[in-house]
mmCIF file of C-alpha atoms in Angstrom:
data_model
loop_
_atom_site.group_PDB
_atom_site.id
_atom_site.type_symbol
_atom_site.label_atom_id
_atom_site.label_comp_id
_atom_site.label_asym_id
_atom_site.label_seq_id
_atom_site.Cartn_x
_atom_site.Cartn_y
_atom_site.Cartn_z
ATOM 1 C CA UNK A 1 -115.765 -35.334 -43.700
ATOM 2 C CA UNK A 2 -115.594 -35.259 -47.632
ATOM 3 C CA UNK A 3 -118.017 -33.611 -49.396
ATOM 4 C CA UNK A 4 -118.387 -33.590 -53.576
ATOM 5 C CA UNK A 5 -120.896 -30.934 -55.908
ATOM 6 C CA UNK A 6 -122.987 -31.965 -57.382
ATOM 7 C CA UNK A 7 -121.671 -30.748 -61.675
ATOM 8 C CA UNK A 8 -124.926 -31.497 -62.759
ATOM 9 C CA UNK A 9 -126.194 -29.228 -60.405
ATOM 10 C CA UNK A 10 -124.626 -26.374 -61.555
ATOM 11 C CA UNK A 11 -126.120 -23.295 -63.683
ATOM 12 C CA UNK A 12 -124.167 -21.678 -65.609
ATOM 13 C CA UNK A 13 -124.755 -18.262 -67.665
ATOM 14 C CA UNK A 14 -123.177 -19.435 -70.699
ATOM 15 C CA UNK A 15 -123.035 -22.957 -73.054
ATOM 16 C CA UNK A 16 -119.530 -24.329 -72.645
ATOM 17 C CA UNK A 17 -118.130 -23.266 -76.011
ATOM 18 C CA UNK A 18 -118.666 -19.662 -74.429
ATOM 19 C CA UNK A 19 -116.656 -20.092 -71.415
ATOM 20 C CA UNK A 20 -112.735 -20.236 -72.276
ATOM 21 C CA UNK A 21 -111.423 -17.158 -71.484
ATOM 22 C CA UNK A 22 -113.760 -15.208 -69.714
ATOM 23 C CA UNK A 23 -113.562 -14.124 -66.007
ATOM 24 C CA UNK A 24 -115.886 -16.800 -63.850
ATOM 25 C CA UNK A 25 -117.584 -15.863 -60.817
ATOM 26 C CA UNK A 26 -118.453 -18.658 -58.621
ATOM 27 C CA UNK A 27 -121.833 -18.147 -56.798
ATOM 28 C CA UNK A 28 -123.025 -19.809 -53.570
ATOM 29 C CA UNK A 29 -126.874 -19.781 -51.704
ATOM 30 C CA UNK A 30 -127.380 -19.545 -48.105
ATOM 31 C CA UNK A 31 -128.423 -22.319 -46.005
ATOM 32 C CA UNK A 32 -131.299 -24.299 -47.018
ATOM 33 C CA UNK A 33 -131.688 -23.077 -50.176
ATOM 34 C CA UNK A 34 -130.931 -24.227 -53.404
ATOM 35 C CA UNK A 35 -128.886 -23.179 -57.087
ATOM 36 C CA UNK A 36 -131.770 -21.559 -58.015
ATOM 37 C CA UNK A 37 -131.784 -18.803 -55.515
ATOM 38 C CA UNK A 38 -128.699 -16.149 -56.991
ATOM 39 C CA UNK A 39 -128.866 -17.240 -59.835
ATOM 40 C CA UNK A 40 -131.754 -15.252 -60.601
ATOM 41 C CA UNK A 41 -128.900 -12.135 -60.065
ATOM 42 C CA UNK A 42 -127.204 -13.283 -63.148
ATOM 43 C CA UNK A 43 -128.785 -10.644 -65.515
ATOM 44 C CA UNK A 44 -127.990 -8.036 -63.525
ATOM 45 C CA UNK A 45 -124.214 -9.009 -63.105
ATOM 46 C CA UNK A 46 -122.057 -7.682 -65.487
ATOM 47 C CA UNK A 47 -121.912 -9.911 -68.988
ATOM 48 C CA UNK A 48 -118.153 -10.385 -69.693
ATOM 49 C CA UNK A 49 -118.997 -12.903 -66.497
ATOM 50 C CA UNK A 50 -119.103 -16.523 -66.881
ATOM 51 C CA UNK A 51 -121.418 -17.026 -63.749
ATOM 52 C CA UNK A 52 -121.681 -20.518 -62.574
ATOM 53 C CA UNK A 53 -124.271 -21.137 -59.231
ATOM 54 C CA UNK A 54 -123.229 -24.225 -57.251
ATOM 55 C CA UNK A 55 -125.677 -26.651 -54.957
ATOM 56 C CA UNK A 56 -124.414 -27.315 -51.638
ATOM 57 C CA UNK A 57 -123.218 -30.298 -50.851
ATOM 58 C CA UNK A 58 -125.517 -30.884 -47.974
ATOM 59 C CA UNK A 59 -129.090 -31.517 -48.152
ATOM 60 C CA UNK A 60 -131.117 -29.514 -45.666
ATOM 61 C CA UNK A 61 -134.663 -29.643 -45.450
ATOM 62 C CA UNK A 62 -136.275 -28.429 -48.961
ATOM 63 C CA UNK A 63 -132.705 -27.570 -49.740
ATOM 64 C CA UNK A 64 -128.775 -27.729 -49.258
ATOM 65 C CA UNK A 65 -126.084 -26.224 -47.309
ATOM 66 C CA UNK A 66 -122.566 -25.742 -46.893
ATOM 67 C CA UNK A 67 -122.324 -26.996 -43.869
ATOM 68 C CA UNK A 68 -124.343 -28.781 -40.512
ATOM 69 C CA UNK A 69 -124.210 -26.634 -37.633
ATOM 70 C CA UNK A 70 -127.363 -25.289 -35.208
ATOM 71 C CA UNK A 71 -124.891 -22.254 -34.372
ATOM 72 C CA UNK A 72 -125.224 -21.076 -37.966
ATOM 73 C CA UNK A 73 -123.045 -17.595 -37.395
ATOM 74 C CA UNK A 74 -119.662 -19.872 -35.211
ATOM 75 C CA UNK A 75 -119.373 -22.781 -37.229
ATOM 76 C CA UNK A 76 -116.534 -25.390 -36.750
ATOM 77 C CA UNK A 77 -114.101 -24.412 -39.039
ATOM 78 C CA UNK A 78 -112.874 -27.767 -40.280
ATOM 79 C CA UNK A 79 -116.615 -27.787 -41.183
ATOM 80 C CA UNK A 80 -115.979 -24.866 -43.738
ATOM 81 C CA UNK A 81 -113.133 -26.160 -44.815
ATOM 82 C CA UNK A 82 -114.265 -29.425 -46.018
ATOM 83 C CA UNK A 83 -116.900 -27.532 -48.382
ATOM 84 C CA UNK A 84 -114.329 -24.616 -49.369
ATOM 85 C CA UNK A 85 -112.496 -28.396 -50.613
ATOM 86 C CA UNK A 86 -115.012 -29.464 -52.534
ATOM 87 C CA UNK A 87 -115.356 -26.137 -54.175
ATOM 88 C CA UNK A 88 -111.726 -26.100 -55.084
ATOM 89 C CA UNK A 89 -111.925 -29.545 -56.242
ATOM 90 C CA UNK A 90 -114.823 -28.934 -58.481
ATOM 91 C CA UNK A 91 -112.253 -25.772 -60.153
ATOM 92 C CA UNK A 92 -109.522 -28.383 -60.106
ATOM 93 C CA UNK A 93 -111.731 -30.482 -62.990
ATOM 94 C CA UNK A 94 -113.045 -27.306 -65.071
ATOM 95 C CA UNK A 95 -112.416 -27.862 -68.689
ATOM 96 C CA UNK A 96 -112.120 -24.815 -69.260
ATOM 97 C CA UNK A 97 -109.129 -21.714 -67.989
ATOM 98 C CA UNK A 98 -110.898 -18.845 -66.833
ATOM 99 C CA UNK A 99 -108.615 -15.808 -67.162
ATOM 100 C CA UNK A 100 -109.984 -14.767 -63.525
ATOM 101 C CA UNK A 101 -112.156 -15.937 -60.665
ATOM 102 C CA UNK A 102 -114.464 -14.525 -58.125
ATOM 103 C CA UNK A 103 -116.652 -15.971 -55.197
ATOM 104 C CA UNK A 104 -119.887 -14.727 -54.494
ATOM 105 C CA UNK A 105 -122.630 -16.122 -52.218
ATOM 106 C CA UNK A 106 -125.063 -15.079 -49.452
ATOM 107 C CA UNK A 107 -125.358 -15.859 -45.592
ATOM 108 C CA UNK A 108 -123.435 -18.919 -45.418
ATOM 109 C CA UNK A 109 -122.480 -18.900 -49.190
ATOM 110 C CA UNK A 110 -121.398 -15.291 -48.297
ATOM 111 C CA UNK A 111 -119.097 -16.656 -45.744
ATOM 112 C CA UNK A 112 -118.104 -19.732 -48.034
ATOM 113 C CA UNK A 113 -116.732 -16.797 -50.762
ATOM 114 C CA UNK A 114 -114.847 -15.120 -48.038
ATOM 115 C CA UNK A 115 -113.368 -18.581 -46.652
ATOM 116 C CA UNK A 116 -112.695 -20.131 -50.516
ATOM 117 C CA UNK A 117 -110.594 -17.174 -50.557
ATOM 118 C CA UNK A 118 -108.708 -17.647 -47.392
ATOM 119 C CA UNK A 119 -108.195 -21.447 -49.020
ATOM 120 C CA UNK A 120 -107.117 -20.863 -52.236
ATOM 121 C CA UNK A 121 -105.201 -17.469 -52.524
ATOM 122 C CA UNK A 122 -103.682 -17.938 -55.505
ATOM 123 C CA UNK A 123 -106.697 -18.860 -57.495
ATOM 124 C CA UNK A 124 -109.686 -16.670 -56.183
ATOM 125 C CA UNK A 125 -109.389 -12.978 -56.942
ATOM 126 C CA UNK A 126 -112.003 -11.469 -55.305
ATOM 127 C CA UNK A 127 -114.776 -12.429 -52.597
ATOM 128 C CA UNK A 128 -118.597 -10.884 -52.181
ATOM 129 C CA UNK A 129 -119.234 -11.482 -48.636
ATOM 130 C CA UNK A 130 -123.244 -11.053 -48.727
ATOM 131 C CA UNK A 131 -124.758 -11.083 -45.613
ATOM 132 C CA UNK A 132 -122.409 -13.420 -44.066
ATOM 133 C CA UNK A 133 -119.099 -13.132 -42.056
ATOM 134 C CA UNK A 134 -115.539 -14.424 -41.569
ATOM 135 C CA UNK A 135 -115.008 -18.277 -39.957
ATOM 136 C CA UNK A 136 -113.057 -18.123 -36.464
ATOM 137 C CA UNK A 137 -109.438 -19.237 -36.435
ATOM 138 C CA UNK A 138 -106.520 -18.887 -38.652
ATOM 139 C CA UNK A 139 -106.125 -20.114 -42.418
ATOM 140 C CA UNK A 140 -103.535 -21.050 -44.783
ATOM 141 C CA UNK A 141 -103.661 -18.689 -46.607
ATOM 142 C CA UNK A 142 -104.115 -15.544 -44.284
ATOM 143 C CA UNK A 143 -100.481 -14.774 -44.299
ATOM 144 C CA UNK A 144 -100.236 -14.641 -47.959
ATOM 145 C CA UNK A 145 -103.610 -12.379 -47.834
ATOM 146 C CA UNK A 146 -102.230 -10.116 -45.525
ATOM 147 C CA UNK A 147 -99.268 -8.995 -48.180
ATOM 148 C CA UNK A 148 -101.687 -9.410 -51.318
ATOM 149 C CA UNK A 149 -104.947 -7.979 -49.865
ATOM 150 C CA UNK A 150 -107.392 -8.859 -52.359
ATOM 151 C CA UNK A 151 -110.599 -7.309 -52.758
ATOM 152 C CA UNK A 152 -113.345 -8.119 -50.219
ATOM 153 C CA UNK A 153 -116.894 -7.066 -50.624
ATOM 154 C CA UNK A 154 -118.872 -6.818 -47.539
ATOM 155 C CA UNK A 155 -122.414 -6.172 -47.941
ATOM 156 C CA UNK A 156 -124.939 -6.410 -44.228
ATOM 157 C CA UNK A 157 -128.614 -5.145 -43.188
ATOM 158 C CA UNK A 158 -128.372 -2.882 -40.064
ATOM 159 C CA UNK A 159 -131.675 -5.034 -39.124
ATOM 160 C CA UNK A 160 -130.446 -8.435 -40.278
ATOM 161 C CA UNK A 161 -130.757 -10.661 -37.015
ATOM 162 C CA UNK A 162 -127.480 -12.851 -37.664
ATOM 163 C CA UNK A 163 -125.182 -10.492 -36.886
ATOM 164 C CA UNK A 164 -124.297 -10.727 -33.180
ATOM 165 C CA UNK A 165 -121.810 -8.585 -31.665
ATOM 166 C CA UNK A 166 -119.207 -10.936 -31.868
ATOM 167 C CA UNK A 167 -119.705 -11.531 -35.397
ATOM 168 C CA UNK A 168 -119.794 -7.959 -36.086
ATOM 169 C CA UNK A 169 -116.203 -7.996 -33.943
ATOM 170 C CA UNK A 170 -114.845 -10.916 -35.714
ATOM 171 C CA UNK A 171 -115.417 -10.009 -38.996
ATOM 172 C CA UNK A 172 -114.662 -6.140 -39.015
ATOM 173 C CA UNK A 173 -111.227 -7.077 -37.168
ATOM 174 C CA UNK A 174 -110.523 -9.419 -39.852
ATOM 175 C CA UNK A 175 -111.323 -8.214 -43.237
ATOM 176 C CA UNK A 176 -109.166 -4.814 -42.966
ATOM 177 C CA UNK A 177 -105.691 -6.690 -41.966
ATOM 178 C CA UNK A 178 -106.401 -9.898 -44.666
ATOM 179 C CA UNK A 179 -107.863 -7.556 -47.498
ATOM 180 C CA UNK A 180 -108.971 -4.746 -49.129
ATOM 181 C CA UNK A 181 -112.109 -4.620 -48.236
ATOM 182 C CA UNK A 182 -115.518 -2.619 -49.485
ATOM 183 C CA UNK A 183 -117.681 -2.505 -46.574
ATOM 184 C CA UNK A 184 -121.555 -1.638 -46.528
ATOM 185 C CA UNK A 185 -124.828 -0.955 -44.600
ATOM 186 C CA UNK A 186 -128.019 -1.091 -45.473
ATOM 187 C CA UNK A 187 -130.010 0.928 -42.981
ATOM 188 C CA UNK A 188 -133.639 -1.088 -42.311
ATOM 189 C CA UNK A 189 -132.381 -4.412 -44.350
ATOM 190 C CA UNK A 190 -133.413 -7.650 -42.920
ATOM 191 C CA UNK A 191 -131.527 -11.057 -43.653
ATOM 192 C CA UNK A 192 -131.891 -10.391 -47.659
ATOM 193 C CA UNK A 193 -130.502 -8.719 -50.542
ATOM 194 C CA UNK A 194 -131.928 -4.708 -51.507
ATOM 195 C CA UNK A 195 -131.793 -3.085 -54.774
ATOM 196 C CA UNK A 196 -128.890 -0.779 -53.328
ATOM 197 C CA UNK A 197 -127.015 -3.235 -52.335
ATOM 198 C CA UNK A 198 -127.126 -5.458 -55.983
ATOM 199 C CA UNK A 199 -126.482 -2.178 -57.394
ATOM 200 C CA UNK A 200 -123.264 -1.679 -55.442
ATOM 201 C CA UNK A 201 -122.652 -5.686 -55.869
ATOM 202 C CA UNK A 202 -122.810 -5.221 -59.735
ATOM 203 C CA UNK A 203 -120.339 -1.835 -59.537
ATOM 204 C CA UNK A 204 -117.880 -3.528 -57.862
ATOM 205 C CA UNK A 205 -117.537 -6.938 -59.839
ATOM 206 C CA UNK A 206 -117.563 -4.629 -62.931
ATOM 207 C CA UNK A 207 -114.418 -2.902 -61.284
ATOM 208 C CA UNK A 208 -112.842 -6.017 -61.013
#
C-alpha cells in the first residue's frame, strides 16, 4: 500500500527562508493523534533545530496514524515500511539541504523514528524512540547500522501498559547490536511524556 503526507500538513518551527542549513528534526505523533500533539515540544527543543511535525498518513478516528493494525505493539512490518516510504519521500522533495537530520516521535511515531532509521541509514542521524519500540524482522539497513551505530534514544514509563514482555525483549535485544543507544525509565510513568524525560530528550538532541 502507498501512502503520501500530507505537506500542507506539516508545522514547521521556522519560515522557509530560515531553514537552509540548519539541522532538521523530523517529529511524528502516536496513533490517533494529530501534528498538533509534539509540536507543542518545539520550544523546549533546542533552537539551532529546524523542527518540522508531520500528519500521518492514515486517518484514525479524530486523528491519523502511521499505520492500521488492532495489535498496535507487533505490527506487520511491510505496514511500517510503507509509511517510513512516505516519510523518505516527503525528504526526497525538501527544497531545502539540511546539514543533519533526526527522527523523533512518540508510541507509534516513536517506533516510526526508530524504523525511518533502519530505512534510510545514510540520511537519518539520530532516532528518539519515545514510548515506542523496534518493528519485528530484519531491515535494509541493519547491517550498515550495526558498523555505524548511530545514536538511539530510548525513553519508556515503568507503568506504561504497551510494553509487553516481548516488546521489552525485542527491543532491548535490538537497539544495543544496531546502535548506540541511550536508554531510560521513568519509574510511575504511564503511556505519556514527564518533565524528566523532555528534559533528558532536549540534552540529548542538543548533544547531537
Amino acid at each position: 500500500m502507498s501512502l503520501e503526507l500530507d505537506p500542507d500538513a506539516i508545522l514547521w518551527s521556522a519560515p522557509a527562508a530560515e531553514r537552509d542549513g540548519r539541522p532538521l528534526l523530523v517529529v511524528m505523533h502516536g496513533r490517533g493523534s494529530n501534528e498538533e500533539d509534539l509540536f507543542g515540544l518545539a520550544p523546549d527543543l533546542p533552537a539551532e533545530y529546524v523542527i518540522a511535525s508531520l500528519r500521518a498518513p492514515i486517518a484514525e478516528g479524530p486523528g491519523w496514524s502511521w499505520w492500521e493494525t488492532e495489535i498496535s505493539g507487533n505490527p506487520d512490518a511491510e505496514r511500517v515500511d510503507s509509511a517510513a516510504a512516505a516519510v523518505t519521500t516527503w525528504l526526497d522533495s525538501l527544497s531545502f539541504t539540511p546539514s543533519r537530520i533526526g527522527a523523533l516521535g512518540f508510541s507509534q511515531g516513536g517506533a516510526m523514528a526508530t524504523h525511518l532509521l533502519r530505512r534510510d541509514v545514510e540520511r537519518i542521524a539520530f532516532a528518539v524512540n519515545l514510548a515506542g519500540f523496534v518493528i519485528s524482522g530484519e531491515q535494509v539497513g541493519d547491517a550498515a547500522l550495526a558498523v555505524s551505530r548511530p545514536p538511539v534514544f530510548w525513553g519508556r514509563g515503568t507503568h506504561d501498559p504497551l510494553f509487553t514482555p516481548d516488546i521489552v525483549e525485542r527491543t532491548e535485544s535490538w537497539l544495543p547490536g544496531h546502535t548506540t543507544p541511550e536508554v531510560h525509565e521513568y519509574p510511575g510513568l504511564g503511556h505519556s511524556i514527564s518533565r524528566d524525560e523532555l528534559d533528558d530528550v532536549v540534552g540529548f538532541v542538543s548533544a547531537r
